[in-house]
């Protein structure tokens, strides 16, 4: 589950493991015997063909072989899950990069590393420390991955061990991974380090502090580092001093793949949908700031996009967190207009190296980005977002595609897309383009008017033309590529995939 979850973080469309007997046993243990039986019946179709296993290089573009016995635990960060260090290299990286060495909070949970097995492996480390009289030196928070896991872990005494060690058990939810917590220590803008078992660690994501150095790793490493309170601690080689002055070496973690007594839960929180929901009437308070009825996006008018305004030229990394932040914004997730006030407020403007500050070409003053987008929309002006590599990196977040569509952004033009976000943009009727020549990114100037032509002949594999009208009257033009297929072009023409389905 962790590997498949993290696949999305690096832009993979799909991560696949072949179905096997262990998969079936897990389905049975979680109350899905009918699914397990059906999967067993067609197991040969849920596994690679024998000739593919024998000669994978004939069937795949790239084959990577990993000797698992040579792998060492890793810790990744800060500010991106891409920066990886082995635990034996990490102390050196902390010192060389001047990362805050004191570990202030350890967090286990959210959707990625919060299974029953994860908790048992982490708690085995906590038990060792307790039995050896080694205190926990950092704040410790646990949010189980589901009510099923929480209830079972509580029944089996696992959560009790965490609590005895000073950990706080919080709700089964995204929680601190998206900023839903209140830090006991006031950090504000103070540089500090936290270690989590979450899947994302972008700046300001966990607590709103741009100087919080968040590192991601396994639950058992989170537990060990939380006990140590020191980023430079390597549990493979180092020792910890206990309350008696003795030095203690932690043994490798152990755990259970599944609960020995099986899973249990009183209320899993699932409400089955009605068999026929056609007569259900949805009533939304028109004065609500949390809920808003979605209105269909307008279809394409059949014309080229002429002289759109540049909304922002993004510099560097721009993940779905930069495009649509979570945390305090979550209360608006059912209200598209309100949540759109967070659009791209984390993106760095290439012209002033500042976030949420873009040039209004009329007043020549700098404005918060959502405010300028709203002004353009009110004036009937479409706009363009320009960005660099892997735009929209991270797991799926539909709001990151819906918000620019809602605020009349017509085109996202980038060096490259994260594939999931690119597809989400297409579903919302956006025009997602890439520079055919990445060096053309440098041609974009702050007060440019941008046209996209060739839309009347929009077709798979056929480039479009981008024309720039600079403020001094000079012009540039270049080709832009796309990956639209016939169906996705119909989404664009209809205004969105939902519009196309309704048609």
Coordinates of C-alpha atoms in Angstrom, one line a residue:
X1 CA 0.0 0.0 0.0
X2 CA 2.8 2.4 0.9
X3 CA 4.6 1.8 -2.4
X4 CA 1.4 2.3 -4.5
X5 CA 0.6 5.5 -2.5
X6 CA 4.0 6.9 -3.0
X7 CA 3.9 6.1 -6.7
X8 CA 1.4 8.9 -7.1
X9 CA 3.8 11.3 -5.3
X10 CA 6.4 10.8 -8.1
X11 CA 3.8 11.1 -10.9
X12 CA 3.0 7.5 -11.6
X13 CA -0.4 7.0 -13.1
X14 CA -0.6 3.4 -11.8
X15 CA 1.4 1.2 -9.5
X16 CA 0.5 -2.5 -9.8
X17 CA 1.4 -5.6 -7.8
X18 CA 0.2 -9.0 -9.0
X19 CA -2.6 -10.6 -7.1
X20 CA -1.5 -13.6 -5.0
X21 CA -2.7 -15.8 -2.1
X22 CA -1.6 -13.3 0.5
X23 CA -3.8 -10.7 -1.2
X24 CA -6.7 -13.1 -0.9
X25 CA -6.1 -13.8 2.7
X26 CA -6.0 -10.0 3.4
X27 CA -9.3 -9.6 1.6
X28 CA -10.8 -12.4 3.7
X29 CA -9.5 -10.9 7.0
X30 CA -11.1 -7.6 6.2
X31 CA -14.5 -9.0 5.5
X32 CA -14.3 -9.3 1.7
X33 CA -14.4 -13.1 1.2
X34 CA -16.6 -12.8 -1.9
X35 CA -14.1 -10.6 -3.5
X36 CA -11.3 -12.9 -2.6
X37 CA -13.1 -16.0 -4.0
X38 CA -13.8 -14.2 -7.3
X39 CA -10.2 -13.0 -7.5
X40 CA -8.9 -16.5 -6.9
X41 CA -11.1 -17.7 -9.7
X42 CA -9.5 -15.4 -12.2
X43 CA -6.1 -15.2 -10.5
X44 CA -4.2 -16.0 -13.7
X45 CA -5.5 -12.8 -15.3
X46 CA -4.4 -10.7 -12.3
X47 CA -0.8 -11.8 -12.6
X48 CA 1.8 -11.2 -15.4
X49 CA 1.9 -13.9 -18.1
X50 CA 4.7 -16.5 -17.7
X51 CA 6.6 -15.2 -20.7
X52 CA 6.6 -11.7 -19.3
X53 CA 8.1 -12.9 -16.1
X54 CA 10.7 -14.9 -17.9
X55 CA 11.7 -12.1 -20.3
X56 CA 10.4 -8.7 -18.9
X57 CA 12.9 -6.7 -21.0
X58 CA 10.9 -7.7 -24.1
X59 CA 7.7 -6.1 -22.8
X60 CA 8.7 -3.1 -20.7
X61 CA 10.4 0.1 -21.7
X62 CA 12.6 0.0 -18.6
X63 CA 13.5 -2.8 -16.2
X64 CA 14.9 -2.0 -12.8
X65 CA 16.1 -4.8 -10.6
X66 CA 16.5 -4.1 -6.8
X67 CA 18.2 -6.5 -4.4
X68 CA 16.0 -5.9 -1.3
X69 CA 18.7 -7.4 0.9
X70 CA 21.0 -4.5 0.2
X71 CA 18.5 -1.8 1.0
X72 CA 19.0 0.4 4.0
X73 CA 16.2 2.4 5.7
X74 CA 15.8 5.9 4.2
X75 CA 14.7 9.3 5.3
X76 CA 13.5 11.9 2.8
X77 CA 13.3 15.6 2.9
X78 CA 13.1 18.4 3.8
X79 CA 10.5 20.2 1.6
X80 CA 10.2 17.4 -0.9
X81 CA 9.9 13.6 -0.8
X82 CA 12.4 13.4 -3.7
X83 CA 15.5 14.2 -1.5
X84 CA 16.4 10.7 -0.2
X85 CA 19.2 9.7 2.2
X86 CA 20.0 6.4 3.8
X87 CA 19.9 6.5 7.5
X88 CA 23.7 6.1 7.7
X89 CA 24.1 9.1 5.4
X90 CA 21.5 11.3 7.0
X91 CA 23.5 12.6 10.0
X92 CA 26.1 13.9 7.7
X93 CA 23.4 15.6 5.5
X94 CA 21.9 17.2 8.6
X95 CA 25.2 18.8 9.6
X96 CA 26.3 19.8 6.1
X97 CA 22.9 21.4 5.3
X98 CA 22.5 23.0 8.8
X99 CA 19.1 21.3 9.3
X100 CA 17.8 21.9 12.8
X101 CA 19.2 18.8 14.6
X102 CA 16.7 18.7 17.4
X103 CA 13.7 16.6 16.4
X104 CA 10.7 18.3 17.9
X105 CA 7.7 16.2 16.8
X106 CA 7.3 12.6 15.5
X107 CA 4.1 11.8 13.7
X108 CA 2.8 8.4 12.6
X109 CA -0.4 8.0 10.6
X110 CA -2.5 9.5 7.9
X111 CA -3.2 7.4 4.8
X112 CA 0.2 6.1 3.9
X113 CA 1.9 4.3 6.8
X114 CA -0.8 3.7 9.4
X115 CA -1.9 0.1 9.0
X116 CA -2.1 -2.4 11.8
X117 CA 1.3 -3.8 10.8
X118 CA 2.8 -0.3 10.8
X119 CA 1.6 0.4 14.3
X120 CA 2.8 -2.9 15.6
X121 CA 6.3 -2.4 14.2
X122 CA 6.5 1.2 15.6
X123 CA 5.1 0.1 19.0
X124 CA 7.7 -2.6 19.2
X125 CA 10.4 0.1 19.3
X126 CA 8.4 2.0 22.0
X127 CA 8.2 -1.1 24.1
X128 CA 11.9 -1.6 23.9
X129 CA 12.6 1.9 25.1
X130 CA 10.0 1.6 27.9
X131 CA 11.5 -1.7 29.1
X132 CA 15.0 -0.2 29.0
X133 CA 13.9 3.0 30.8
X134 CA 14.7 5.2 27.8
X135 CA 12.5 8.3 27.8
X136 CA 10.8 9.7 24.7
X137 CA 12.5 13.0 24.0
X138 CA 10.1 14.6 21.4
X139 CA 6.4 15.2 21.1
X140 CA 4.7 12.1 19.7
X141 CA 1.4 12.0 17.7
X142 CA -0.4 8.9 16.3
X143 CA -3.4 9.0 13.9
X144 CA -4.5 5.5 12.8
X145 CA -5.4 4.9 9.2
X146 CA -9.0 4.0 9.7
X147 CA -11.5 3.3 12.5
X148 CA -11.0 -0.4 11.8
X149 CA -7.3 -0.1 12.5
X150 CA -7.9 2.3 15.5
X151 CA -10.4 0.0 17.2
X152 CA -8.4 -3.1 16.6
X153 CA -5.2 -1.4 17.8
X154 CA -6.9 -0.1 20.9
X155 CA -8.4 -3.6 21.7
X156 CA -5.0 -5.2 21.4
X157 CA -3.3 -2.6 23.7
X158 CA -1.2 -1.0 21.0
X159 CA -2.5 2.5 21.5
X160 CA -2.2 2.1 25.2
X161 CA 1.5 1.5 24.9
X162 CA 1.9 4.6 22.8
X163 CA -0.1 6.7 25.3
X164 CA 2.0 5.4 28.2
X165 CA 5.0 6.7 26.3
X166 CA 3.4 10.2 26.1
X167 CA 2.0 9.9 22.6
X168 CA -1.3 11.6 21.8
X169 CA -3.8 9.6 19.7
X170 CA -5.7 11.8 17.3
X171 CA -8.6 11.3 14.9
X172 CA -8.5 8.8 12.0
X173 CA -8.1 11.4 9.3
X174 CA -5.6 13.3 7.2
X175 CA -4.7 15.2 10.3
X176 CA -1.2 16.8 10.6
X177 CA -0.4 15.6 7.1
X178 CA -2.5 18.4 5.8
X179 CA -2.1 20.8 8.7
X180 CA -5.1 19.6 10.8
X181 CA -3.5 19.8 14.2
X182 CA -2.4 22.4 16.8
X183 CA 1.2 22.2 17.7
X184 CA 1.8 22.4 21.4
X185 CA 5.0 24.2 20.8
X186 CA 4.7 27.7 19.2
X187 CA 7.0 27.6 16.2
X188 CA 5.6 30.4 14.0
X189 CA 8.5 31.0 11.6
X190 CA 11.2 29.4 13.7
X191 CA 13.3 26.8 12.0
X192 CA 12.6 23.4 13.4
X193 CA 12.5 19.7 12.4
X194 CA 9.7 17.1 12.5
X195 CA 9.7 13.6 11.2
X196 CA 6.6 11.9 9.9
X197 CA 5.4 8.7 8.2
X198 CA 3.3 10.7 5.8
X199 CA 3.7 10.8 2.0
X200 CA 4.2 14.6 1.5
X201 CA 6.5 17.1 3.2
X202 CA 6.3 20.3 1.1
X203 CA 7.0 23.7 2.8
X204 CA 4.2 25.0 5.1
X205 CA 2.1 21.8 4.5
X206 CA 2.2 20.4 8.0
X207 CA 1.9 23.5 10.2
X208 CA 2.0 26.6 8.0
X209 CA 5.6 27.4 9.0
X210 CA 7.8 27.7 5.9
X211 CA 10.8 26.9 8.1
X212 CA 9.6 23.6 9.5
X213 CA 11.9 21.0 8.1
X214 CA 9.6 18.0 7.6
X215 CA 11.2 14.6 6.9
X216 CA 9.3 11.5 5.8
X217 CA 10.3 7.9 6.7
X218 CA 8.9 4.6 7.9
X219 CA 6.8 4.4 11.1
X220 CA 9.5 2.5 13.0
X221 CA 12.1 5.1 12.1
X222 CA 9.7 7.8 13.2
X223 CA 9.4 6.0 16.6
X224 CA 13.2 5.6 17.0
X225 CA 13.9 9.2 16.1
X226 CA 11.1 10.5 18.4
X227 CA 12.6 8.5 21.3
X228 CA 16.0 9.9 20.5
X229 CA 14.9 13.5 19.8
X230 CA 17.9 13.8 17.6
X231 CA 17.9 13.8 13.7
X232 CA 21.5 12.5 13.8
X233 CA 20.6 9.3 15.7
X234 CA 21.1 6.2 13.6
X235 CA 19.2 3.2 15.3
X236 CA 21.2 0.8 13.2
X237 CA 24.5 1.7 15.0
X238 CA 23.9 4.2 17.8
X239 CA 22.9 3.8 21.4
X240 CA 20.7 5.9 23.7
X241 CA 21.3 6.7 27.4
X242 CA 18.5 5.7 29.7
X243 CA 17.3 7.2 33.0
X244 CA 19.9 5.1 34.9
X245 CA 22.8 6.4 32.8
X246 CA 23.1 3.1 30.9
X247 CA 23.6 3.0 27.1
X248 CA 20.9 1.0 25.2
X249 CA 20.9 -0.3 21.7
X250 CA 17.5 -0.7 20.0
X251 CA 16.8 -4.0 18.3
X252 CA 15.2 -4.2 14.9
X253 CA 11.4 -3.7 15.0
X254 CA 9.0 -6.6 14.8
X255 CA 5.3 -6.6 14.0
X256 CA 2.2 -8.5 12.8
X257 CA 1.0 -8.3 9.2
X258 CA -2.5 -8.8 10.5
X259 CA -4.1 -8.9 14.0
X260 CA -3.7 -12.4 15.6
X261 CA -7.3 -12.1 16.8
X262 CA -8.5 -10.6 13.6
X263 CA -9.9 -7.1 12.8
X264 CA -12.8 -5.7 14.7
X265 CA -14.8 -2.5 14.8
X266 CA -18.1 -1.3 16.3
X267 CA -18.9 1.4 13.8
X268 CA -16.7 1.7 10.6
X269 CA -18.5 4.9 9.6
X270 CA -19.8 3.5 6.3
X271 CA -23.2 4.5 5.1
X272 CA -24.4 2.5 2.1
X273 CA -25.9 4.6 -0.8
X274 CA -29.5 4.2 -1.7
X275 CA -30.1 1.7 -4.5
X276 CA -32.0 4.3 -6.4
X277 CA -31.0 7.9 -5.6
X278 CA -32.9 9.6 -8.5
X279 CA -35.5 11.1 -6.2
X280 CA -33.1 12.5 -3.6
X281 CA -33.4 16.3 -3.4
X282 CA -30.2 18.2 -2.4
X283 CA -30.9 21.4 -0.5
X284 CA -28.0 23.8 0.1
X285 CA -28.3 27.0 2.1
X286 CA -27.5 29.8 -0.4
X287 CA -25.8 31.7 2.5
X288 CA -23.5 28.8 3.3
X289 CA -19.8 29.5 3.1
X290 CA -19.0 25.7 3.3
X291 CA -21.2 24.3 0.5
X292 CA -22.0 25.5 -2.9
X293 CA -23.8 23.9 -5.8
X294 CA -21.5 23.2 -8.7
X295 CA -22.5 24.8 -12.0
X296 CA -21.4 23.3 -15.3
X297 CA -18.4 25.0 -16.8
X298 CA -19.0 26.8 -20.1
X299 CA -18.1 24.9 -23.3
X300 CA -15.4 26.1 -25.7
X301 CA -16.7 28.8 -28.0
X302 CA -15.0 27.4 -31.1
X303 CA -12.4 30.1 -31.4
X304 CA -8.7 30.4 -30.7
X305 CA -7.6 31.9 -27.5
X306 CA -6.5 35.5 -28.3
X307 CA -4.5 37.8 -26.1
X308 CA -5.0 36.1 -22.7
X309 CA -3.3 37.7 -19.8
X310 CA -0.4 36.1 -18.0
X311 CA -1.5 35.3 -14.4
X312 CA 1.8 33.9 -13.1
X313 CA 5.0 32.5 -14.4
X314 CA 5.9 30.0 -11.8
X315 CA 9.5 29.4 -10.7
X316 CA 10.6 26.0 -9.5
X317 CA 8.6 23.3 -7.9
X318 CA 4.8 23.7 -8.1
X319 CA 2.9 20.8 -6.5
X320 CA -0.8 20.4 -5.9
X321 CA -0.1 21.8 -2.4
X322 CA 1.3 25.0 -4.0
X323 CA -1.8 25.2 -6.3
X324 CA -4.4 24.4 -3.7
X325 CA -3.3 24.3 -0.1
X326 CA -5.1 22.3 2.6
X327 CA -5.1 23.0 6.3
X328 CA -7.4 25.9 7.2
X329 CA -8.9 25.8 3.7
X330 CA -10.5 22.4 4.1
X331 CA -13.7 23.8 5.5
X332 CA -14.3 25.3 2.0
X333 CA -13.7 22.1 0.1
X334 CA -17.4 21.9 -0.7
X335 CA -17.5 25.6 -1.9
X336 CA -15.6 26.0 -5.1
X337 CA -15.7 29.8 -5.1
X338 CA -14.4 30.2 -1.5
X339 CA -11.7 27.6 -1.7
X340 CA -10.5 29.3 -5.0
X341 CA -9.1 32.0 -2.8
X342 CA -6.2 29.7 -2.1
X343 CA -5.4 29.2 -5.8
X344 CA -1.6 29.1 -6.4
X345 CA -0.9 31.2 -3.3
X346 CA 2.1 28.9 -2.6
X347 CA 3.6 29.2 -6.1
X348 CA 6.8 31.4 -6.5
X349 CA 6.5 34.2 -9.0
X350 CA 9.5 34.0 -11.3
X351 CA 9.6 37.8 -11.7
X352 CA 9.9 38.7 -8.0
X353 CA 10.7 35.5 -6.2
X354 CA 7.6 36.0 -4.0
X355 CA 4.5 33.9 -3.3
X356 CA 1.0 35.3 -3.8
X357 CA 2.2 38.5 -5.4
X358 CA 1.6 39.0 -9.2
X359 CA 1.6 42.1 -11.4
X360 CA -1.7 43.7 -12.4
X361 CA -0.9 44.9 -15.9
X362 CA -3.3 47.8 -15.6
X363 CA -2.5 49.3 -12.3
X364 CA 1.2 48.1 -12.5
X365 CA 0.9 47.2 -8.8
X366 CA 1.3 43.8 -7.2
X367 CA -1.8 41.9 -6.1
X368 CA -2.6 38.6 -4.4
X369 CA -2.9 36.0 -7.1
X370 CA -6.6 34.9 -6.5
X371 CA -7.6 38.6 -6.4
X372 CA -6.1 39.3 -9.8
X373 CA -7.6 36.1 -11.3
X374 CA -11.0 37.3 -10.1
X375 CA -10.5 40.7 -11.6
X376 CA -9.6 39.1 -14.9
X377 CA -12.7 36.9 -14.8
X378 CA -15.0 39.8 -13.9
X379 CA -13.6 41.7 -16.9
X380 CA -14.1 38.7 -19.2
X381 CA -10.4 38.2 -19.6
X382 CA -9.0 34.7 -19.7
X383 CA -5.6 34.0 -18.3
X384 CA -2.6 31.7 -18.6
X385 CA -0.4 30.0 -16.0
X386 CA 3.2 29.2 -17.0
X387 CA 5.3 26.8 -15.0
X388 CA 8.4 24.6 -15.0
X389 CA 8.9 20.8 -14.5
X390 CA 6.5 18.2 -13.1
X391 CA 3.7 20.8 -12.5
X392 CA 1.0 19.4 -10.2
X393 CA 3.3 16.9 -8.6
X394 CA 1.8 14.9 -5.8
X395 CA -1.3 12.8 -5.2
X396 CA -4.6 13.7 -6.8
X397 CA -6.3 16.9 -5.7
X398 CA -9.3 17.8 -7.9
X399 CA -9.5 21.3 -6.5
X400 CA -6.1 22.1 -8.0
X401 CA -7.7 21.7 -11.4
X402 CA -11.2 23.0 -10.6
X403 CA -10.0 26.3 -9.1
X404 CA -8.1 27.7 -12.1
X405 CA -11.0 26.6 -14.3
X406 CA -13.5 28.4 -12.1
X407 CA -11.4 31.6 -12.1
X408 CA -11.2 31.6 -15.9
X409 CA -7.7 30.4 -16.4
X410 CA -7.8 29.0 -20.0
X411 CA -4.3 27.5 -20.4
X412 CA -1.7 25.8 -18.3
X413 CA 1.6 26.0 -20.2
X414 CA 4.5 24.1 -18.6
X415 CA 7.8 22.3 -19.2
X416 CA 6.3 19.1 -18.0
X417 CA 3.3 17.8 -16.1
X418 CA 2.7 15.3 -13.3
X419 CA 0.5 12.9 -15.2
X420 CA -2.3 12.7 -12.7
X421 CA -2.7 16.5 -12.5
X422 CA -2.5 16.8 -16.3
X423 CA -5.5 14.4 -16.6
X424 CA -7.4 16.3 -13.9
X425 CA -6.9 19.5 -15.9
X426 CA -8.2 17.8 -19.0
X427 CA -11.3 16.6 -17.2
X428 CA -12.1 20.1 -16.2
X429 CA -12.0 21.4 -19.8
X430 CA -8.6 23.1 -19.4
X431 CA -6.0 23.4 -22.1
X432 CA -2.9 21.7 -20.7
X433 CA 0.1 22.3 -22.9
X434 CA 3.9 21.7 -22.8
X435 CA 6.7 23.7 -24.4
X436 CA 8.0 21.8 -27.4
X437 CA 11.3 23.5 -26.7
X438 CA 11.7 24.0 -23.0
X439 CA 13.9 27.0 -23.6
X440 CA 10.9 28.9 -24.8
X441 CA 9.9 29.3 -21.1
X442 CA 12.5 32.1 -20.9
X443 CA 10.6 34.0 -23.6
X444 CA 7.6 34.6 -21.3
X445 CA 7.6 38.2 -20.0
X446 CA 5.7 39.7 -17.1
X447 CA 3.2 41.8 -19.1
X448 CA 2.7 39.4 -22.0
X449 CA -0.5 38.9 -23.8
X450 CA -0.7 35.2 -24.9
X451 CA -2.6 33.7 -27.8
X452 CA -3.0 30.0 -28.6
X453 CA -3.9 29.3 -32.2
X454 CA -4.8 26.1 -34.1
X455 CA -7.6 25.1 -31.8
X456 CA -10.0 24.7 -34.7
X457 CA -7.8 21.9 -35.9
X458 CA -7.2 20.5 -32.4
X459 CA -6.2 16.9 -32.9
X460 CA -4.1 14.2 -31.2
X461 CA -0.4 14.6 -32.0
X462 CA -0.8 18.0 -33.7
X463 CA 1.0 20.8 -31.9
X464 CA -0.6 24.2 -31.2
X465 CA 1.0 27.6 -31.7
X466 CA 1.6 30.0 -28.8
X467 CA 2.0 33.7 -29.7
X468 CA 3.4 36.3 -27.3
X469 CA 2.7 40.0 -27.6
X470 CA 5.2 41.7 -25.3
X471 CA 4.5 45.1 -23.6
X472 CA 7.0 46.8 -26.0
X473 CA 5.1 45.7 -29.0
X474 CA 7.5 43.0 -30.1
X475 CA 6.3 39.4 -30.6
X476 CA 7.5 35.8 -30.2
X477 CA 5.9 32.6 -31.2
X478 CA 6.6 28.9 -30.7
X479 CA 5.0 25.5 -30.8
X480 CA 3.4 23.8 -27.8
X481 CA 2.7 20.1 -27.5
X482 CA -0.1 18.2 -25.8
X483 CA -1.2 14.7 -25.1
X484 CA -4.9 14.9 -25.7
X485 CA -6.7 12.0 -27.3
X486 CA -10.0 12.2 -29.2
X487 CA -12.1 11.7 -26.1
X488 CA -10.2 14.3 -24.1
X489 CA -10.5 16.8 -27.0
X490 CA -14.3 16.3 -26.7
X491 CA -14.0 17.1 -23.0
X492 CA -12.2 20.3 -23.9
X493 CA -14.9 21.3 -26.4
X494 CA -17.8 20.4 -24.1
X495 CA -16.2 22.4 -21.3
X496 CA -15.5 19.4 -19.0
X497 CA -15.7 15.6 -18.9
X498 CA -18.9 15.9 -16.9
X499 CA -20.4 18.1 -19.6
X500 CA -19.4 15.6 -22.3
X501 CA -21.1 12.8 -20.3
X502 CA -24.3 14.8 -19.9
X503 CA -24.3 15.5 -23.6

